[in-house]
């Protein structure tokens, strides 16, 4: 497959303002698109090799590997856009493995007629987000589909991160007695998207929390905190993350509802629209499960990083019923925090 | 982002026959889809960890990393389908780096209303192709877009391969004097797709050449052949591959037109439809550039593998004009083999 890295364009810049089918055809117009839009933004030695793939050196370490496609609507929203989301979402999945994010691929599916200016804005945002997260976009691909067969622009990114030798983080490492830490308030990303879609206006608009999360995670690892599990709280929100971990770990998780921070604008928007912030997607929030003995030290490390400044304890793990997530309310009553059937809000990522 | 590997489904199998928006929502229906369709097909230890990404060990080696999205229409065609293409296309990009393909990610963009049976057939084909190519699908993602905003199914795969220590393969390694080897006849994939789309029928239908190419490439490396560059001949065909290499290497490539094998059915279909087989996409053909001193040995190795049984010399590299590709005709005349502006045939991969 032709990709960004193998193409070279000696011809002048295209005069077209929209994506044409020919931009995906493997010929001169595709080369122009790639050189003008992608290589210009992401220039790095691996891309410059112009080969079918990038050759990379993990330095003898194990690697983490993940992928996500991005179909969010609208493309641009308060606090972010598809470009920053496509970088941070994948970077964060690597961070949740305890890996230092290093390299990204990008696959673009463009609909015929997409303004090249729109594509350029998304790519520029990807470039900024990649620089901020310390990752290099090293290989890519473009396809063009017929008008009416897409929705302007879909992006897939895959990512590779490098692990420290001793790192062993995942749902199966969770133990009864672990403390549940949350890195900040919930619901900003989903409600930022929803507010735009529904035309809601607030005195101060709700901004997405979209941000890279590797710095606080690597801080925990470097400080020697015994991290058992990490999870970013994207589709399905805190409720989905906790249910997945409780199920995979065969343990019960109890959460203190009163401890969970939700900002006033997010709470207000959720009330107006009938959403529960515990199920709303975030793009810059995560949970960490650590032993009680390390919990205070972990919080101190997390609070050094702006993205997790307001980290706090919200619950604990116990033997209990395997796979169960219980919410303890302000008045002490308990209810099951279950998965929804679908989701409250589609196409938020 | 939730992905295949982090989800667990204790609930009964879904009764739905089509993809719903809720299948992408991070809730119970998404878990059912993932367990029923994806984890069932691709079960392996990395997926079983049910984490945000897969942790992998390249054993101290350098890695190759590549990605492609697949938008081919029709989804099923003689000799292959989107599933086999999505595995082999990415596996082959890794092979063209001289890497042993090891791990794949898969990102699915599903249109609301896609029959689950169709998805299941594509996934089953991916599973068979992955097994045949010796790669494991270790992490993935699903998104659902609204009816009318997709075209049933798009798939992205990214891949990681592992390199032998001394391997250094790429357009910049090409030298004047190198011999150009081709692994077989041209044009099968593109004309198989086009014949279906145009409703052409032949006595024996043209089948795509879609196949994994790592075995002959690793054979060359294991035998100590000094491989300078490899390229699979996908979008834009032989013409695009040669132009990209000539440009990146700053050298001239001369090709003997009479030496290039094209089967009679492909030649006939090209004549009927006005296509030039040198520009038609292949999915199981590649070129290798090796020094003259290694050329015969390389051909002997390639001819041991069924997929490259009919390998032959078709040209050579010389100082000449940087970036130029020349075609020498049967009667000795020369013409420039240039890039097309777009392509003859969209959405072939």
XYZ file of C-alpha atoms in Angstrom:
698
model
C 0.000 0.000 0.000
C 1.334 3.448 -0.785
C 1.582 5.510 2.366
C 2.866 8.880 3.514
C 6.359 7.653 3.947
C 7.003 6.294 0.509
C 5.928 9.194 -1.633
C 7.727 12.081 -3.173
C 6.319 15.080 -4.988
C 8.438 17.109 -7.394
C 5.324 18.775 -8.844
C 3.791 22.113 -7.830
C 1.174 22.260 -5.072
C -2.312 21.220 -6.106
C -4.751 24.019 -6.932
C -7.765 22.054 -5.696
C -9.662 23.218 -2.620
C -11.527 19.960 -1.999
C -10.647 16.305 -1.802
C -11.123 14.512 -5.135
C -11.312 10.754 -5.712
C -7.938 11.097 -7.452
C -6.375 12.204 -4.153
C -6.652 8.559 -3.086
C -5.479 7.029 -6.339
C -1.791 6.373 -5.860
C -0.832 8.935 -8.508
C 0.486 12.470 -8.632
C -2.469 14.104 -6.875
C -2.119 11.729 -3.941
C 1.569 12.559 -3.718
C 0.745 16.253 -3.686
C -1.827 15.813 -0.935
C 0.601 13.787 1.147
C 3.496 16.174 0.696
C 1.467 19.337 1.105
C -0.639 18.258 4.069
C 0.921 15.320 5.886
C 4.682 15.271 5.402
C 4.764 19.059 5.823
C 3.114 18.714 9.236
C 4.768 15.586 10.576
C 8.297 15.703 9.096
C 10.617 13.337 10.978
C 13.411 10.911 10.061
C 11.147 7.838 9.848
C 8.756 9.584 7.446
C 11.685 10.899 5.445
C 12.808 7.334 4.668
C 9.781 7.178 2.324
C 9.294 3.459 2.756
C 6.277 1.153 3.214
C 6.623 1.353 6.978
C 8.726 2.940 9.682
C 11.681 1.127 11.245
C 11.892 1.875 14.980
C 14.085 0.813 17.888
C 12.401 0.130 21.260
C 15.852 -0.234 22.826
C 15.392 -3.782 24.037
C 12.159 -2.978 25.916
C 8.708 -4.495 25.734
C 6.173 -2.390 23.840
C 2.495 -1.509 24.228
C 0.343 -1.414 21.076
C -3.147 0.059 20.711
C -5.518 1.549 18.159
C -8.630 3.716 17.941
C -10.693 5.175 15.128
C -12.160 8.645 15.545
C -15.580 9.586 14.170
C -16.488 12.468 16.513
C -19.059 15.082 15.397
C -18.638 18.032 15.275
C -15.009 17.895 14.112
C -14.231 21.015 16.155
C -15.602 21.549 19.672
C -14.722 23.634 22.753
C -11.446 22.354 24.156
C -10.418 20.209 21.211
C -11.098 18.747 17.788
C -10.800 15.439 15.985
C -7.056 15.984 15.555
C -6.159 16.487 19.223
C -8.567 13.683 20.159
C -6.988 11.268 17.667
C -3.569 11.852 19.202
C -4.501 12.067 22.880
C -6.940 9.164 22.786
C -4.319 6.749 21.518
C -1.499 8.239 23.599
C -3.692 7.766 26.673
C -4.391 4.117 25.905
C -0.619 3.561 25.827
C -0.198 5.464 29.088
C -2.864 3.243 30.677
C -0.580 0.274 29.939
C 2.154 2.097 31.868
C 4.055 2.732 28.631
C 5.870 5.846 27.483
C 4.069 6.779 24.211
C 6.587 7.058 21.359
C 5.190 6.470 17.872
C 1.863 6.889 16.089
C 0.434 5.815 12.749
C -2.444 7.705 11.137
C -4.969 6.389 8.613
C -7.266 8.976 7.020
C -10.551 8.106 5.292
C -11.555 11.224 3.363
C -14.923 11.792 1.706
C -14.815 13.247 -1.771
C -15.581 16.967 -1.437
C -14.022 17.471 2.000
C -12.487 20.978 2.031
C -8.699 20.634 2.066
C -8.683 23.505 4.537
C -10.655 21.388 7.027
C -8.227 18.519 6.607
C -5.332 20.913 7.068
C -6.776 22.254 10.343
C -7.243 18.751 11.745
C -3.733 17.718 10.715
C -2.232 20.866 12.248
C -4.018 20.050 15.494
C -2.669 16.490 15.377
C 0.824 17.888 14.920
C 0.488 20.173 17.954
C -0.960 17.402 20.102
C 1.787 14.978 19.040
C 4.468 17.524 19.911
C 2.847 18.178 23.287
C 2.632 14.451 24.046
C 6.183 13.749 22.860
C 5.194 11.284 20.142
C 6.207 11.125 16.480
C 3.768 10.297 13.692
C 5.938 7.898 11.678
C 3.697 6.209 9.102
C 0.287 6.749 7.563
C -2.240 6.111 4.845
C -4.961 7.986 2.978
C -8.074 6.628 1.309
C -10.785 8.594 -0.475
C -14.398 7.364 -0.602
C -17.187 8.589 -2.870
C -19.352 11.556 -1.924
C -22.139 10.317 0.340
C -20.156 7.281 1.516
C -18.434 8.953 4.462
C -18.885 11.923 6.737
C -16.086 14.210 5.658
C -13.249 12.727 7.641
C -12.511 9.673 9.759
C -9.113 9.122 11.334
C -7.560 6.009 12.820
C -4.420 6.181 14.896
C -2.436 3.262 16.231
C 0.305 3.796 18.781
C 3.382 2.143 20.190
C 4.804 2.894 23.625
C 7.834 1.526 25.438
C 7.617 -0.088 28.885
C 10.013 0.035 31.788
C 11.295 -3.490 32.520
C 9.263 -4.270 35.642
C 5.945 -2.710 34.626
C 2.949 -5.048 35.019
C -0.298 -3.092 34.904
C -3.760 -4.374 34.025
C -7.140 -5.407 35.401
C -5.791 -8.791 36.453
C -3.256 -7.141 38.780
C -6.029 -5.579 40.887
C -6.235 -6.930 44.465
C -8.846 -6.757 47.221
C -7.920 -3.800 49.413
C -6.723 -1.618 46.528
C -7.687 2.041 46.659
C -9.452 3.700 43.704
C -8.023 7.093 42.724
C -9.634 9.468 40.205
C -7.584 12.165 38.443
C -10.197 14.957 38.370
C -13.799 15.971 37.662
C -15.985 14.004 35.272
C -18.098 14.605 32.206
C -16.425 17.537 30.451
C -15.738 15.931 27.070
C -19.152 14.382 26.515
C -21.037 17.458 27.666
C -18.833 19.812 25.602
C -19.771 17.804 22.507
C -23.419 17.565 23.490
C -23.728 21.260 24.280
C -22.523 22.123 20.774
C -24.831 19.599 19.145
C -27.874 20.751 21.121
C -27.043 24.445 20.790
C -26.904 24.884 24.569
C -25.092 28.002 25.740
C -23.696 28.619 29.199
C -22.084 31.668 30.788
C -18.771 29.831 30.562
C -18.856 27.159 27.849
C -18.034 23.589 28.867
C -14.654 22.670 27.419
C -13.524 19.125 26.678
C -10.890 17.782 29.083
C -9.022 16.256 26.083
C -5.372 16.022 27.207
C -2.390 13.642 27.230
C -2.094 11.577 30.415
C 1.334 9.970 30.152
C 3.154 12.461 32.381
C 1.304 11.658 35.648
C 1.327 7.921 34.873
C 5.066 7.865 34.221
C 5.471 9.965 37.370
C 3.815 7.198 39.391
C 6.043 4.540 37.843
C 9.231 6.565 38.260
C 8.413 7.181 41.931
C 8.056 3.450 42.453
C 4.332 3.499 43.249
C 2.942 -0.041 42.894
C 0.317 0.698 40.229
C -2.024 -2.275 39.726
C -4.361 -0.910 37.076
C -5.035 2.270 35.103
C -8.004 3.135 32.895
C -8.953 6.291 31.013
C -12.655 7.037 31.272
C -13.761 7.419 27.653
C -16.900 5.872 26.076
C -19.206 4.744 28.847
C -17.434 6.965 31.391
C -16.495 5.950 34.929
C -19.286 3.364 35.049
C -17.963 1.412 32.038
C -14.356 1.597 33.229
C -15.200 0.254 36.678
C -17.468 -2.492 35.359
C -14.794 -3.689 32.941
C -12.150 -3.795 35.662
C -14.420 -5.468 38.239
C -15.350 -8.129 35.676
C -11.786 -8.806 34.499
C -10.424 -8.813 38.063
C -13.275 -10.956 39.479
C -13.625 -8.513 42.378
C -16.136 -5.987 43.711
C -15.566 -2.232 43.576
C -17.295 0.237 45.908
C -17.418 3.942 45.030
C -18.369 6.888 47.257
C -20.810 8.931 45.176
C -20.262 12.077 47.240
C -16.525 12.004 46.531
C -16.886 12.131 42.732
C -16.262 15.669 41.470
C -18.507 17.067 38.745
C -18.326 20.768 37.841
C -21.434 22.926 38.141
C -21.753 23.568 34.376
C -21.435 19.840 33.613
C -23.921 18.949 36.347
C -26.342 21.559 35.008
C -26.036 20.376 31.410
C -26.505 16.763 32.534
C -29.668 17.722 34.412
C -31.105 19.646 31.466
C -30.424 16.796 29.036
C -31.124 13.882 31.367
C -27.621 12.428 31.477
C -25.769 10.789 34.356
C -22.208 12.171 34.573
C -20.914 8.770 35.692
C -21.680 7.450 32.191
C -20.467 10.465 30.217
C -17.196 10.219 28.242
C -14.008 11.975 29.328
C -10.813 12.365 27.292
C -8.420 13.526 29.989
C -9.450 11.633 33.114
C -8.286 8.286 34.441
C -8.504 6.036 37.454
C -5.594 4.325 39.183
C -5.834 1.300 41.460
C -3.011 1.107 43.995
C -2.471 -0.645 47.337
C -3.582 1.295 50.422
C 0.062 1.555 51.506
C 0.930 3.562 48.368
C -2.250 5.623 48.062
C -1.134 8.862 49.710
C 2.188 8.848 47.887
C 0.378 8.233 44.590
C -1.950 11.184 45.218
C 1.018 13.427 45.976
C 2.658 12.462 42.669
C -0.550 12.913 40.658
C -1.189 16.344 42.163
C 2.169 17.592 40.833
C 0.818 17.400 37.258
C -1.663 20.024 36.013
C -3.789 17.397 34.232
C -4.305 15.468 37.496
C -4.026 18.330 39.987
C -7.327 17.472 41.669
C -6.777 13.735 42.071
C -8.597 12.110 44.963
C -9.760 8.829 46.472
C -13.210 7.735 45.373
C -13.472 4.085 46.382
C -11.945 0.701 47.101
C -11.770 -2.897 45.908
C -12.912 -5.872 47.964
C -13.520 -9.564 47.539
C -17.340 -9.231 47.594
C -19.237 -10.265 44.460
C -17.057 -10.756 41.373
C -17.802 -8.132 38.717
C -20.074 -5.955 40.870
C -19.701 -2.161 41.089
C -21.541 -0.556 44.016
C -22.232 3.146 44.469
C -22.584 4.330 48.087
C -24.802 7.408 48.134
C -24.519 10.516 50.317
C -26.989 9.035 52.787
C -25.231 5.668 52.941
C -27.571 3.692 50.665
C -26.008 1.420 48.047
C -27.004 0.850 44.447
C -25.487 -1.126 41.606
C -23.631 0.980 39.035
C -24.341 -1.126 35.969
C -23.453 -0.817 32.304
C -25.961 0.884 30.040
C -27.210 -1.086 27.075
C -25.864 1.351 24.527
C -24.720 4.835 25.370
C -26.321 8.140 26.171
C -24.532 9.987 23.397
C -23.079 8.540 20.184
C -20.028 9.664 18.200
C -18.272 11.495 21.013
C -14.881 10.086 20.005
C -10.909 4.310 24.643
C -12.624 0.983 25.181
C -11.249 -1.634 22.845
C -11.619 -5.345 22.177
C -9.160 -6.278 24.803
C -10.730 -4.607 27.776
C -14.263 -5.858 27.585
C -16.048 -8.754 29.118
C -19.527 -10.021 28.430
C -21.386 -12.164 30.921
C -24.695 -11.458 29.160
C -26.394 -13.641 26.531
C -25.621 -13.134 22.851
C -27.408 -10.218 21.190
C -30.533 -11.029 19.189
C -29.955 -8.185 16.721
C -29.136 -8.965 13.099
C -27.846 -5.512 12.202
C -25.400 -3.028 13.668
C -27.122 -0.445 15.895
C -25.698 2.866 17.094
C -25.633 1.295 20.566
C -23.101 -1.280 19.340
C -20.550 1.555 19.421
C -21.615 3.051 22.719
C -19.292 1.553 25.293
C -22.126 -0.332 26.991
C -23.452 -3.845 27.110
C -24.325 -4.128 23.417
C -20.787 -3.140 22.441
C -19.421 -5.776 24.780
C -21.685 -8.370 23.197
C -20.582 -7.398 19.696
C -16.940 -7.558 20.686
C -17.209 -10.875 22.464
C -19.457 -12.511 19.898
C -17.659 -11.312 16.780
C -14.122 -10.209 17.553
C -12.786 -11.988 20.617
C -14.390 -15.230 19.424
C -12.445 -14.977 16.162
C -9.118 -13.625 17.346
C -8.681 -15.141 20.834
C -5.056 -14.921 21.980
C -3.232 -14.123 25.232
C -2.816 -10.404 24.514
C -6.543 -9.957 23.817
C -7.378 -12.020 26.882
C -5.608 -9.485 29.108
C -8.590 -7.179 28.430
C -6.560 -4.011 28.776
C -6.383 -0.701 26.863
C -3.571 -2.040 24.714
C -1.475 -5.141 24.152
C 1.923 -5.588 25.780
C 4.366 -7.290 23.412
C 8.015 -8.297 23.457
C 10.074 -7.769 20.287
C 12.943 -9.659 21.903
C 15.451 -6.838 21.732
C 14.989 -6.317 17.985
C 14.084 -3.244 15.974
C 10.487 -3.170 14.747
C 8.689 -2.098 11.581
C 5.367 -0.247 11.960
C 2.795 0.451 9.255
C -0.919 1.123 8.742
C -3.567 1.030 6.035
C -7.296 1.644 5.914
C -9.431 -0.545 3.667
C -12.443 0.812 1.778
C -12.621 -1.677 -1.125
C -15.928 -2.204 -2.973
C -17.352 -4.789 -3.379
C -16.510 -6.245 0.049
C -16.276 -9.732 -1.475
C -14.596 -10.365 -4.840
C -13.019 -13.319 -6.682
C -9.856 -14.344 -4.833
C -10.464 -12.360 -1.650
C -12.507 -9.910 0.373
C -12.012 -6.897 2.606
C -10.922 -9.159 5.457
C -8.113 -10.993 3.674
C -7.058 -7.718 2.060
C -6.925 -5.907 5.434
C -4.572 -8.549 6.816
C -2.415 -9.200 3.756
C -2.064 -5.541 2.784
C -0.590 -4.604 6.136
C 1.421 -7.814 6.513
C 2.937 -7.106 3.096
C 3.947 -3.560 4.021
C 5.854 -5.035 6.967
C 7.445 -7.652 4.725
C 8.562 -4.870 2.352
C 10.578 -3.447 5.270
C 12.268 -6.840 5.581
C 10.413 -7.497 8.844
C 8.775 -10.672 10.076
C 5.095 -9.666 10.577
C 3.987 -10.438 14.149
C 1.108 -8.331 15.485
C -1.900 -6.488 14.038
C -4.415 -4.011 15.398
C -7.856 -3.633 13.808
C -10.141 -0.595 13.883
C -13.665 -1.110 12.533
C -15.938 1.737 11.443
C -19.412 0.234 11.095
C -22.408 1.937 9.517
C -25.668 1.596 11.407
C -27.671 -1.127 9.668
C -24.725 -3.246 8.517
C -25.839 -6.894 8.697
C -23.944 -8.585 11.521
C -23.614 -11.580 9.234
C -21.576 -9.486 6.779
C -19.316 -8.294 9.574
C -18.921 -11.859 10.766
C -17.873 -13.068 7.317
C -15.242 -10.338 7.000
C -13.900 -11.034 10.489
C -13.733 -14.774 9.795
C -11.740 -14.034 6.661
C -9.370 -11.793 8.659
C -8.872 -14.606 11.131
C -7.999 -17.106 8.382
C -5.629 -14.641 6.700
C -3.931 -13.816 10.011
C -3.414 -17.503 10.760
C -1.994 -18.075 7.269
C 0.386 -15.134 7.613
C 1.458 -16.089 11.132
C 0.297 -12.845 12.777
C -1.862 -12.286 15.861
C -4.562 -9.630 16.071
C -3.830 -8.271 19.546
C -5.838 -5.054 19.971
C -8.763 -3.338 18.306
C -11.543 -0.793 18.319
C -15.083 -0.429 17.004
C -16.988 2.718 16.137
C -20.510 2.974 14.769
C -21.574 5.874 12.525
C -25.109 6.910 11.586
C -26.908 5.362 8.629
C -25.839 7.214 5.475
C -22.524 8.352 6.972
C -20.469 5.331 5.968
C -20.533 2.562 3.405
C -21.276 -0.462 5.554
C -17.805 -1.236 6.776
C -14.343 0.304 6.788
C -11.392 -1.407 8.419
C -8.019 -0.054 9.442
C -5.194 -2.366 10.380
C -1.825 -1.353 11.761
C 0.981 -3.866 12.020
C 4.237 -4.473 13.815
C 6.990 -6.716 12.510
C 10.370 -7.633 13.934
C 13.627 -7.095 12.043
C 16.781 -9.183 11.945
C 19.695 -7.166 13.330
C 21.486 -6.267 10.084
C 18.459 -5.585 7.879
C 18.606 -2.239 6.053
C 16.061 -2.111 3.238
C 14.551 0.949 1.594
C 14.585 3.166 -1.496
C 17.694 4.960 -0.281
C 19.676 1.704 -0.306
C 19.177 1.300 -4.068
C 22.394 1.585 -6.111
C 23.167 2.054 -9.809
C 23.675 -1.418 -11.275
C 20.956 -3.042 -9.157
C 18.750 -5.572 -10.906
C 14.946 -5.246 -10.779
C 13.119 -8.492 -10.008
C 9.321 -8.958 -10.226
C 7.566 -11.753 -8.319
C 4.898 -12.657 -10.906
C 2.263 -11.447 -13.361
C 0.559 -8.074 -12.957
C -2.958 -6.680 -12.728
C -5.007 -9.486 -11.177
C -6.342 -7.647 -8.129
C -7.470 -4.476 -9.868
C -9.051 -6.304 -12.777
C -10.783 -8.825 -10.488
C -12.451 -5.891 -8.706
C -13.242 -4.068 -11.942
C -14.696 -7.140 -13.620
C -17.171 -7.553 -10.754
C -18.101 -3.878 -10.749
C -18.601 -3.764 -14.523
C -20.369 -7.115 -14.675
C -17.772 -8.545 -17.064
C -17.730 -12.338 -17.281
C -14.896 -14.451 -18.606
C -14.572 -18.180 -19.213
C -12.319 -18.328 -16.163
C -12.967 -15.390 -13.826
C -9.998 -13.182 -12.937
C -9.070 -13.792 -9.306
C -7.286 -11.295 -7.089
C -3.665 -12.171 -6.342
C -4.248 -11.126 -2.690
C -1.669 -13.103 -0.645
C 0.897 -12.701 2.130
C 4.426 -12.009 0.898
C 6.572 -12.393 3.998
C 7.738 -15.953 3.266
C 9.717 -15.193 0.082
C 11.088 -11.950 1.547
C 12.301 -13.657 4.715
C 13.716 -16.393 2.491
C 15.881 -13.813 0.717
C 17.110 -12.392 4.014
C 17.786 -15.798 5.566
C 19.792 -16.827 2.505
C 21.954 -13.742 2.888
C 20.842 -12.059 -0.352
C 21.782 -8.366 -0.213
C 18.277 -6.920 -0.641
C 18.408 -3.163 -1.274
C 14.717 -2.369 -1.665
C 11.337 -4.105 -1.770
C 7.954 -2.703 -2.778
C 4.530 -4.295 -3.113
C 2.685 -3.060 -6.190
C -0.655 -1.852 -4.833
C -2.408 1.433 -5.724
C -0.832 2.827 -8.876
C 0.683 -0.565 -9.738
C 4.215 -1.154 -11.013
C 4.392 2.363 -12.460
C 3.797 4.047 -9.091
C 6.171 1.734 -7.228
C 9.006 2.356 -9.669
C 8.448 6.118 -9.779
C 8.486 6.366 -5.993
C 11.697 4.370 -5.730
C 13.436 6.220 -8.566
C 12.519 9.544 -6.961
C 13.582 8.570 -3.434
C 16.820 6.948 -4.674
C 17.686 9.782 -7.099
C 18.410 7.219 -9.801
C 16.976 6.096 -13.151
C 15.194 2.773 -13.628
C 14.861 1.043 -16.990
C 12.257 -1.681 -17.508
C 11.922 -4.177 -20.386
C 8.274 -4.038 -21.394
C 8.397 -7.438 -23.115
C 9.580 -9.110 -19.915
C 6.574 -8.041 -17.813
C 4.105 -10.923 -17.485
C 0.383 -10.195 -17.789
C -2.086 -13.075 -18.059
C -4.363 -13.296 -21.091
C -7.602 -12.686 -19.111
C -6.088 -9.603 -17.436
C -4.752 -8.313 -20.736
C -8.142 -8.850 -22.344
C -10.032 -7.095 -19.556
C -7.567 -4.194 -19.675
C -8.090 -3.849 -23.426
C -11.872 -3.924 -23.131
C -11.870 -1.307 -20.360
C -8.977 0.836 -21.577
C -6.590 0.188 -18.665
C -2.824 -0.183 -18.710
C -1.788 -3.209 -16.587
C 1.351 -1.386 -15.477
C -0.868 0.998 -13.476
C -3.333 -1.581 -12.141
C -3.182 -2.550 -8.447
C -1.872 -5.906 -7.251
C -2.153 -7.332 -3.740
C 0.297 -10.224 -3.981
C 3.108 -8.955 -6.198
C 6.314 -7.175 -5.310
C 9.574 -6.007 -6.777
C 13.011 -6.556 -5.273
C 16.134 -4.555 -6.086
C 19.347 -6.518 -5.551
C 22.937 -6.243 -6.795
C 23.713 -8.054 -10.059
C 25.982 -10.413 -8.145
C 23.031 -11.678 -6.059
C 20.327 -11.639 -8.736
C 20.372 -15.287 -9.808
C 20.522 -16.509 -6.226
C 17.618 -14.220 -5.322
C 15.527 -15.608 -8.197
C 16.266 -19.165 -7.087
C 15.057 -18.347 -3.550
C 11.924 -16.555 -4.755
C 10.977 -19.425 -7.069
C 10.862 -21.809 -4.103
C 7.725 -20.051 -2.794
C 4.346 -20.579 -4.535
C 3.472 -16.876 -4.276
C 6.628 -15.892 -6.191
C 7.112 -19.017 -8.298
C 7.303 -17.059 -11.547
C 9.762 -14.391 -10.427
C 11.922 -12.888 -13.146
C 14.189 -9.983 -14.070
C 12.417 -7.035 -15.628
C 14.930 -4.190 -15.505
C 17.867 -2.407 -13.942
C 18.909 0.754 -12.126
C 21.444 3.240 -13.489
C 22.780 6.673 -12.697
C 20.954 8.394 -15.612
C 18.322 11.006 -14.751
C 17.282 11.082 -11.096
C 13.657 10.016 -10.657
C 13.106 8.845 -14.246
C 11.497 5.498 -15.113
C 11.982 4.374 -18.712
C 10.123 1.593 -20.468
C 11.969 -0.129 -23.313
C 9.429 -1.514 -25.782
C 9.558 -4.749 -27.765
C 11.028 -2.905 -30.753
C 13.657 -1.104 -28.671
C 11.979 2.297 -28.438
C 11.938 4.041 -25.047
C 9.152 5.940 -23.360
C 8.778 7.510 -19.938
C 6.635 5.506 -17.515
C 5.148 8.398 -15.578
C 2.689 8.629 -12.698
C -0.947 9.122 -13.565
C -2.666 12.165 -12.094
C -5.196 10.129 -10.135
C -5.864 6.499 -10.759
C -7.685 4.402 -13.284
C -9.872 2.717 -10.704
C -10.838 3.960 -7.255
C -11.498 1.969 -4.075
C -9.608 -1.154 -5.052
C -8.115 -1.484 -1.549
